Amino acid sequence: MSEAVSRRSAVRLLGALGATLATAGCVAAVPPRAAPRKAPPAAGPAGQPAGTARIDALLGRLTLDEKTALLHGAPDPAPLGQAGHVPGVPRLGVPALRLADGPAGVRVAARATALPAPVLLASAFDPALAREYGRVLGREGRALGQDVLLAPMVNLIRTPFAGRNFETFAEDPRLTADLVTELVRGIQEEGMIATVKHFALNNQERGRDTIDVVVSEQTLHETELRGFEAAVAAGVGAVMGAYNKVNGVYACENKALLDELLRGRWGFDGWVVSDWGATHGTVGSVNAGLDMEMPGGTHYGAPLREAVSGGSVSQDTVDLAVRRILTTMDRFGLLAEHPAARPARDAPAGARFARKAATAGAVLLRNEHGTLPLTGAAARSIAVIGPTGQVPFVGGGGSAHVVPDAAEAPLTAIKRRAGNGASVRHVLGEDVYGRALPPTLLTPPVDLDDRGVDAGRRWSHEGTFTLASDDEWTLIVHYAGKRPVVRLDGEDLFPVRQGVAEYFAGGLLGASPDGLTVRRRTLALKAGVHRLAVTAEGGDKGLRFRLRHTTRAGRAADVAEAVKAAEEAHSVVLFAYEDATEGRDRTSLALPGGQAALIEAVTAVNPRTTVVLNTSSSTTMPWLARTGAVLQMYYPGQEGAGATADLLFGDVDPGGRLTQTFPVDERATPVGGDPRRYPGVGGRQEYTEGVHVGHRWYDAQKVEPLFPFGHGLSYTTWAYEKLAVRPGRGGLRVEFTVRNTGRRKGVEVAQVYLGPAGSLRLDQPVRVLAGYRRLTLAPGQAQRVTVDIDARTLSSWDPDQQTWVVGSGPREVFAGRSSRELPLRARAVVTSR
């Protein structure tokens, strides 16, 4: 039997084998095989099972045109800036649906709370915090006129190059499942319909529209599917189909995934919506179980009606898709005669939570010689370096980008916290928005730094400039209105790109501090004469633009200024960035631009330098050894400045832990050096790493990471002792003591890992994450920690038996601070019967 996903592949609950788990002479029963699970009948505000009779009556009165209109998006006559709209059927009281992007806040035209990126939330290892995060999203979504939230994203972090890693949670299936469960519950408790995405294996942006992901059945079930299964068990209302193919079939027309697995085995009874533009046909998609096409009706409008008339799609199939949508709407009270009133938006409450989440998830990667927290002389003389010290980096680009009510600059928060008696100086270090071109640079002269073009008018200028020597320039255009055409030596520097690449340009670099759209281009220019031509059209509303640049000399001057400021200050806080967005993958794991050289130069003169990373995913750090501290803040949301200051000055303990392994270099990753794994060869990508995703691969290959999964430092010290393992709750109960051995109150994330079973002839990881507990302890305080290892964690997916099988025999259990710092070890015996 092939291990590829087959037509009968499915997740079943624990297999026919009963089992007992024994340690120290005690046994505990593992639950026998259960029937396919059904999602809860209600998890929305209505609190009642869907009204079947009401849905039957509606279906009986709907025309075919009205039915198909419910199955695809359409323009909103009163748009709120959301991603999608379904018009409803007003004559029968079926309201319109508005669907908004929402991984890190509700993305509409109005301002909303910009929450920390999901990867930062996940770093807190706190499902209760995820529940609260979901409630903020759900409440704001309802308040902003939305019905469906296109979140959460639960695709695993498989490659650090993936452009959307900041939008998801982790490389680990168990942690992902725990967090998505609570996030879905939080969103839906507030009356919003959550949409888990992207089903399945959308683990990169490069080639996402066409890539064929080839994966074994065991790998699929033990890695990527676990988060989606957990979302279904939590009662998620909608599932978004992915762009890519899975084992040769597009995800949005993959019957094995949508019908046999998602609905048949997991019992999902909500609706499946395509990602925007991910529907590739009519008959194959609707017959496979795709209910809704977005954003328009290319395949589910007239072509679907024609397919019904021609007999290639049955009326029953259309009715079933409509029923799923209406049933879910009814479950959330949207079909009620008097729907629940929308709440008022509570911006202050959203801001308070955003700061709480940002501080909870921040990860202190390095802290040598007490560099942090900043106290005494270290807190009174500070050089803040880097563009994101002065310009707040709120979030990544693409569908996760949210414009907040306000976002403070870290420099402002640091100055406020340091107090009036402190010296806090900012220097740029690296110029990302450019300096004005001197008006006399061009012949004839022209000022291009702030030009306006009235509506209906056209302005152009062409001139030349001369370079005395070869140079590297970055030309940067800022504009509001129609983008100016800028040609250098006849080449259009900023052509309109295809698809999302045109619109998703990053959360930091895509817009200037005053809100203008930004595009940039770096060129190696030869000495001699160059021609520069600019053409600008005012269009309907007028145009404002400026053309700026950076040069090699300007960059050297910025670094020199930063070095001088570092020499004169006691402490340095250097903000470094990497701007990721939907629609493109990273091209390198190194910090972009000249940031590595900047860090090297600054740390050479001041070893008391803290590097604050506003990056999307793991980063290589050839400069690490010279730093005093490194604080990973990812994309911290609108309250990132205050949260960063809280952490730098020790007002809170950094309680975040890495949810992804940081590699030493780009080749030392689970997909490094094998193009078949990433980005794929000839449109085909192979998940040949198998079940060894993330930290499991580093363990299996004995590769030393830069920072391991689960790593994170504290401002205090910790001790682990007295590990005991015994049967409990259908699995194993693990108990141990964690003690705060330092002088400060601190936060610890105690982690438990489980070794493989020798009895299973299936590929198994060296260790899997089996559980964790987030603790806050006072100095000297100890707490007895209990972590239950459930039967699923003790099991592997057997593709021959098509079920989960418990691994019997000796199993090692580990406890400690990360996947590589596990001071406690014990053995349990799992006995099958």
mmCIF file with all atom_site columns, C-alpha atoms in Angstrom, residues 537-636:
data_model
loop_
_atom_site.group_PDB
_atom_site.id
_atom_site.type_symbol
_atom_site.label_atom_id
_atom_site.label_alt_id
_atom_site.label_comp_id
_atom_site.label_asym_id
_atom_site.label_entity_id
_atom_site.label_seq_id
_atom_site.pdbx_PDB_ins_code
_atom_site.Cartn_x
_atom_site.Cartn_y
_atom_site.Cartn_z
_atom_site.occupancy
_atom_site.B_iso_or_equiv
_atom_site.pdbx_formal_charge
_atom_site.auth_seq_id
_atom_site.auth_comp_id
_atom_site.auth_asym_id
_atom_site.auth_atom_id
_atom_site.pdbx_PDB_model_num
ATOM 1   C CA . GLU A 1 537 ? 0.075  61.578 -13.412 1.00 0.00 ? 537 GLU A CA 1
ATOM 2   C CA . GLY A 1 538 ? -2.420 63.135 -11.015 1.00 0.00 ? 538 GLY A CA 1
ATOM 3   C CA . GLY A 1 539 ? -5.239 60.737 -11.925 1.00 0.00 ? 539 GLY A CA 1
ATOM 4   C CA . ASP A 1 540 ? -8.649 61.345 -10.356 1.00 0.00 ? 540 ASP A CA 1
ATOM 5   C CA . LYS A 1 541 ? -7.470 62.489 -6.928  1.00 0.00 ? 541 LYS A CA 1
ATOM 6   C CA . GLY A 1 542 ? -4.039 63.976 -7.445  1.00 0.00 ? 542 GLY A CA 1
ATOM 7   C CA . LEU A 1 543 ? -0.598 62.623 -6.617  1.00 0.00 ? 543 LEU A CA 1
ATOM 8   C CA . ARG A 1 544 ? 2.049  63.385 -4.058  1.00 0.00 ? 544 ARG A CA 1
ATOM 9   C CA . PHE A 1 545 ? 5.477  61.812 -4.388  1.00 0.00 ? 545 PHE A CA 1
ATOM 10  C CA . ARG A 1 546 ? 9.151  62.054 -3.525  1.00 0.00 ? 546 ARG A CA 1
ATOM 11  C CA . LEU A 1 547 ? 12.190 60.279 -4.940  1.00 0.00 ? 547 LEU A CA 1
ATOM 12  C CA . ARG A 1 548 ? 15.010 59.532 -2.529  1.00 0.00 ? 548 ARG A CA 1
ATOM 13  C CA . HIS A 1 549 ? 18.202 57.512 -2.471  1.00 0.00 ? 549 HIS A CA 1
ATOM 14  C CA . THR A 1 550 ? 20.950 55.942 -0.424  1.00 0.00 ? 550 THR A CA 1
ATOM 15  C CA . THR A 1 551 ? 24.571 55.567 -1.507  1.00 0.00 ? 551 THR A CA 1
ATOM 16  C CA . ARG A 1 552 ? 27.639 53.683 -0.340  1.00 0.00 ? 552 ARG A CA 1
ATOM 17  C CA . ALA A 1 553 ? 29.028 56.862 1.215   1.00 0.00 ? 553 ALA A CA 1
ATOM 18  C CA . GLY A 1 554 ? 25.754 57.573 2.997   1.00 0.00 ? 554 GLY A CA 1
ATOM 19  C CA . ARG A 1 555 ? 25.659 54.075 4.451   1.00 0.00 ? 555 ARG A CA 1
ATOM 20  C CA . ALA A 1 556 ? 29.240 54.380 5.685   1.00 0.00 ? 556 ALA A CA 1
ATOM 21  C CA . ALA A 1 557 ? 28.410 57.693 7.330   1.00 0.00 ? 557 ALA A CA 1
ATOM 22  C CA . ASP A 1 558 ? 25.389 56.139 9.081   1.00 0.00 ? 558 ASP A CA 1
ATOM 23  C CA . VAL A 1 559 ? 27.550 53.342 10.490  1.00 0.00 ? 559 VAL A CA 1
ATOM 24  C CA . ALA A 1 560 ? 30.227 55.793 11.609  1.00 0.00 ? 560 ALA A CA 1
ATOM 25  C CA . GLU A 1 561 ? 27.629 57.872 13.440  1.00 0.00 ? 561 GLU A CA 1
ATOM 26  C CA . ALA A 1 562 ? 26.294 54.735 15.145  1.00 0.00 ? 562 ALA A CA 1
ATOM 27  C CA . VAL A 1 563 ? 29.786 53.689 16.246  1.00 0.00 ? 563 VAL A CA 1
ATOM 28  C CA . LYS A 1 564 ? 30.462 57.124 17.728  1.00 0.00 ? 564 LYS A CA 1
ATOM 29  C CA . ALA A 1 565 ? 27.165 57.055 19.656  1.00 0.00 ? 565 ALA A CA 1
ATOM 30  C CA . ALA A 1 566 ? 27.947 53.529 20.925  1.00 0.00 ? 566 ALA A CA 1
ATOM 31  C CA . GLU A 1 567 ? 31.369 54.597 22.149  1.00 0.00 ? 567 GLU A CA 1
ATOM 32  C CA . GLU A 1 568 ? 29.892 57.503 24.079  1.00 0.00 ? 568 GLU A CA 1
ATOM 33  C CA . ALA A 1 569 ? 27.076 55.547 25.754  1.00 0.00 ? 569 ALA A CA 1
ATOM 34  C CA . HIS A 1 570 ? 27.213 53.029 28.570  1.00 0.00 ? 570 HIS A CA 1
ATOM 35  C CA . SER A 1 571 ? 24.662 50.733 26.927  1.00 0.00 ? 571 SER A CA 1
ATOM 36  C CA . VAL A 1 572 ? 23.430 50.198 23.381  1.00 0.00 ? 572 VAL A CA 1
ATOM 37  C CA . VAL A 1 573 ? 20.011 48.978 22.303  1.00 0.00 ? 573 VAL A CA 1
ATOM 38  C CA . LEU A 1 574 ? 20.265 48.160 18.599  1.00 0.00 ? 574 LEU A CA 1
ATOM 39  C CA . PHE A 1 575 ? 17.018 47.430 16.774  1.00 0.00 ? 575 PHE A CA 1
ATOM 40  C CA . ALA A 1 576 ? 17.357 45.068 13.802  1.00 0.00 ? 576 ALA A CA 1
ATOM 41  C CA . TYR A 1 577 ? 14.610 44.119 11.378  1.00 0.00 ? 577 TYR A CA 1
ATOM 42  C CA . GLU A 1 578 ? 13.595 41.740 8.610   1.00 0.00 ? 578 GLU A CA 1
ATOM 43  C CA . ASP A 1 579 ? 10.412 42.590 6.708   1.00 0.00 ? 579 ASP A CA 1
ATOM 44  C CA . ALA A 1 580 ? 8.399  39.549 5.634   1.00 0.00 ? 580 ALA A CA 1
ATOM 45  C CA . THR A 1 581 ? 5.107  39.411 3.798   1.00 0.00 ? 581 THR A CA 1
ATOM 46  C CA . GLU A 1 582 ? 2.598  37.138 2.195   1.00 0.00 ? 582 GLU A CA 1
ATOM 47  C CA . GLY A 1 583 ? 3.372  36.456 -1.444  1.00 0.00 ? 583 GLY A CA 1
ATOM 48  C CA . ARG A 1 584 ? 7.106  35.944 -1.205  1.00 0.00 ? 584 ARG A CA 1
ATOM 49  C CA . ASP A 1 585 ? 9.574  33.832 0.712   1.00 0.00 ? 585 ASP A CA 1
ATOM 50  C CA . ARG A 1 586 ? 12.744 35.090 2.307   1.00 0.00 ? 586 ARG A CA 1
ATOM 51  C CA . THR A 1 587 ? 15.857 34.871 0.147   1.00 0.00 ? 587 THR A CA 1
ATOM 52  C CA . SER A 1 588 ? 18.220 34.669 3.101   1.00 0.00 ? 588 SER A CA 1
ATOM 53  C CA . LEU A 1 589 ? 18.115 33.993 6.840   1.00 0.00 ? 589 LEU A CA 1
ATOM 54  C CA . ALA A 1 590 ? 20.611 36.782 7.428   1.00 0.00 ? 590 ALA A CA 1
ATOM 55  C CA . LEU A 1 591 ? 19.498 40.264 8.391   1.00 0.00 ? 591 LEU A CA 1
ATOM 56  C CA . PRO A 1 592 ? 18.929 42.288 5.207   1.00 0.00 ? 592 PRO A CA 1
ATOM 57  C CA . GLY A 1 593 ? 20.934 45.254 4.021   1.00 0.00 ? 593 GLY A CA 1
ATOM 58  C CA . GLY A 1 594 ? 23.979 46.316 5.985   1.00 0.00 ? 594 GLY A CA 1
ATOM 59  C CA . GLN A 1 595 ? 22.655 45.352 9.403   1.00 0.00 ? 595 GLN A CA 1
ATOM 60  C CA . ALA A 1 596 ? 25.166 42.586 10.093  1.00 0.00 ? 596 ALA A CA 1
ATOM 61  C CA . ALA A 1 597 ? 28.031 44.988 9.411   1.00 0.00 ? 597 ALA A CA 1
ATOM 62  C CA . LEU A 1 598 ? 26.345 47.596 11.595  1.00 0.00 ? 598 LEU A CA 1
ATOM 63  C CA . ILE A 1 599 ? 26.081 45.167 14.514  1.00 0.00 ? 599 ILE A CA 1
ATOM 64  C CA . GLU A 1 600 ? 29.704 44.082 14.065  1.00 0.00 ? 600 GLU A CA 1
ATOM 65  C CA . ALA A 1 601 ? 30.881 47.684 14.080  1.00 0.00 ? 601 ALA A CA 1
ATOM 66  C CA . VAL A 1 602 ? 28.829 48.711 17.107  1.00 0.00 ? 602 VAL A CA 1
ATOM 67  C CA . THR A 1 603 ? 29.625 45.647 19.243  1.00 0.00 ? 603 THR A CA 1
ATOM 68  C CA . ALA A 1 604 ? 33.327 46.073 18.471  1.00 0.00 ? 604 ALA A CA 1
ATOM 69  C CA . VAL A 1 605 ? 33.310 49.332 20.444  1.00 0.00 ? 605 VAL A CA 1
ATOM 70  C CA . ASN A 1 606 ? 30.608 48.512 23.009  1.00 0.00 ? 606 ASN A CA 1
ATOM 71  C CA . PRO A 1 607 ? 30.089 44.916 24.125  1.00 0.00 ? 607 PRO A CA 1
ATOM 72  C CA . ARG A 1 608 ? 27.151 46.028 26.297  1.00 0.00 ? 608 ARG A CA 1
ATOM 73  C CA . THR A 1 609 ? 24.966 45.964 23.196  1.00 0.00 ? 609 THR A CA 1
ATOM 74  C CA . THR A 1 610 ? 21.504 44.428 23.190  1.00 0.00 ? 610 THR A CA 1
ATOM 75  C CA . VAL A 1 611 ? 20.168 43.510 19.763  1.00 0.00 ? 611 VAL A CA 1
ATOM 76  C CA . VAL A 1 612 ? 16.361 43.620 19.592  1.00 0.00 ? 612 VAL A CA 1
ATOM 77  C CA . LEU A 1 613 ? 15.122 41.521 16.682  1.00 0.00 ? 613 LEU A CA 1
ATOM 78  C CA . ASN A 1 614 ? 11.934 42.499 14.874  1.00 0.00 ? 614 ASN A CA 1
ATOM 79  C CA . THR A 1 615 ? 12.083 39.577 12.472  1.00 0.00 ? 615 THR A CA 1
ATOM 80  C CA . SER A 1 616 ? 9.601  37.079 11.091  1.00 0.00 ? 616 SER A CA 1
ATOM 81  C CA . SER A 1 617 ? 11.311 33.787 11.766  1.00 0.00 ? 617 SER A CA 1
ATOM 82  C CA . SER A 1 618 ? 14.684 32.312 12.656  1.00 0.00 ? 618 SER A CA 1
ATOM 83  C CA . THR A 1 619 ? 17.754 34.401 11.839  1.00 0.00 ? 619 THR A CA 1
ATOM 84  C CA . THR A 1 620 ? 21.388 33.493 11.376  1.00 0.00 ? 620 THR A CA 1
ATOM 85  C CA . MET A 1 621 ? 23.716 35.469 13.634  1.00 0.00 ? 621 MET A CA 1
ATOM 86  C CA . PRO A 1 622 ? 27.396 35.476 12.644  1.00 0.00 ? 622 PRO A CA 1
ATOM 87  C CA . TRP A 1 623 ? 27.690 38.536 14.897  1.00 0.00 ? 623 TRP A CA 1
ATOM 88  C CA . LEU A 1 624 ? 26.247 36.807 17.989  1.00 0.00 ? 624 LEU A CA 1
ATOM 89  C CA . ALA A 1 625 ? 29.438 36.259 20.014  1.00 0.00 ? 625 ALA A CA 1
ATOM 90  C CA . ARG A 1 626 ? 30.185 39.986 20.333  1.00 0.00 ? 626 ARG A CA 1
ATOM 91  C CA . THR A 1 627 ? 26.747 40.971 21.623  1.00 0.00 ? 627 THR A CA 1
ATOM 92  C CA . GLY A 1 628 ? 25.793 41.364 25.234  1.00 0.00 ? 628 GLY A CA 1
ATOM 93  C CA . ALA A 1 629 ? 22.166 40.296 24.767  1.00 0.00 ? 629 ALA A CA 1
ATOM 94  C CA . VAL A 1 630 ? 19.693 39.380 22.040  1.00 0.00 ? 630 VAL A CA 1
ATOM 95  C CA . LEU A 1 631 ? 15.961 39.866 22.542  1.00 0.00 ? 631 LEU A CA 1
ATOM 96  C CA . GLN A 1 632 ? 13.612 38.270 19.994  1.00 0.00 ? 632 GLN A CA 1
ATOM 97  C CA . MET A 1 633 ? 10.446 40.376 19.657  1.00 0.00 ? 633 MET A CA 1
ATOM 98  C CA . TYR A 1 634 ? 9.257  39.196 16.215  1.00 0.00 ? 634 TYR A CA 1
ATOM 99  C CA . TYR A 1 635 ? 6.495  41.597 15.064  1.00 0.00 ? 635 TYR A CA 1
ATOM 100 C CA . PRO A 1 636 ? 5.170  42.868 18.405  1.00 0.00 ? 636 PRO A CA 1
#
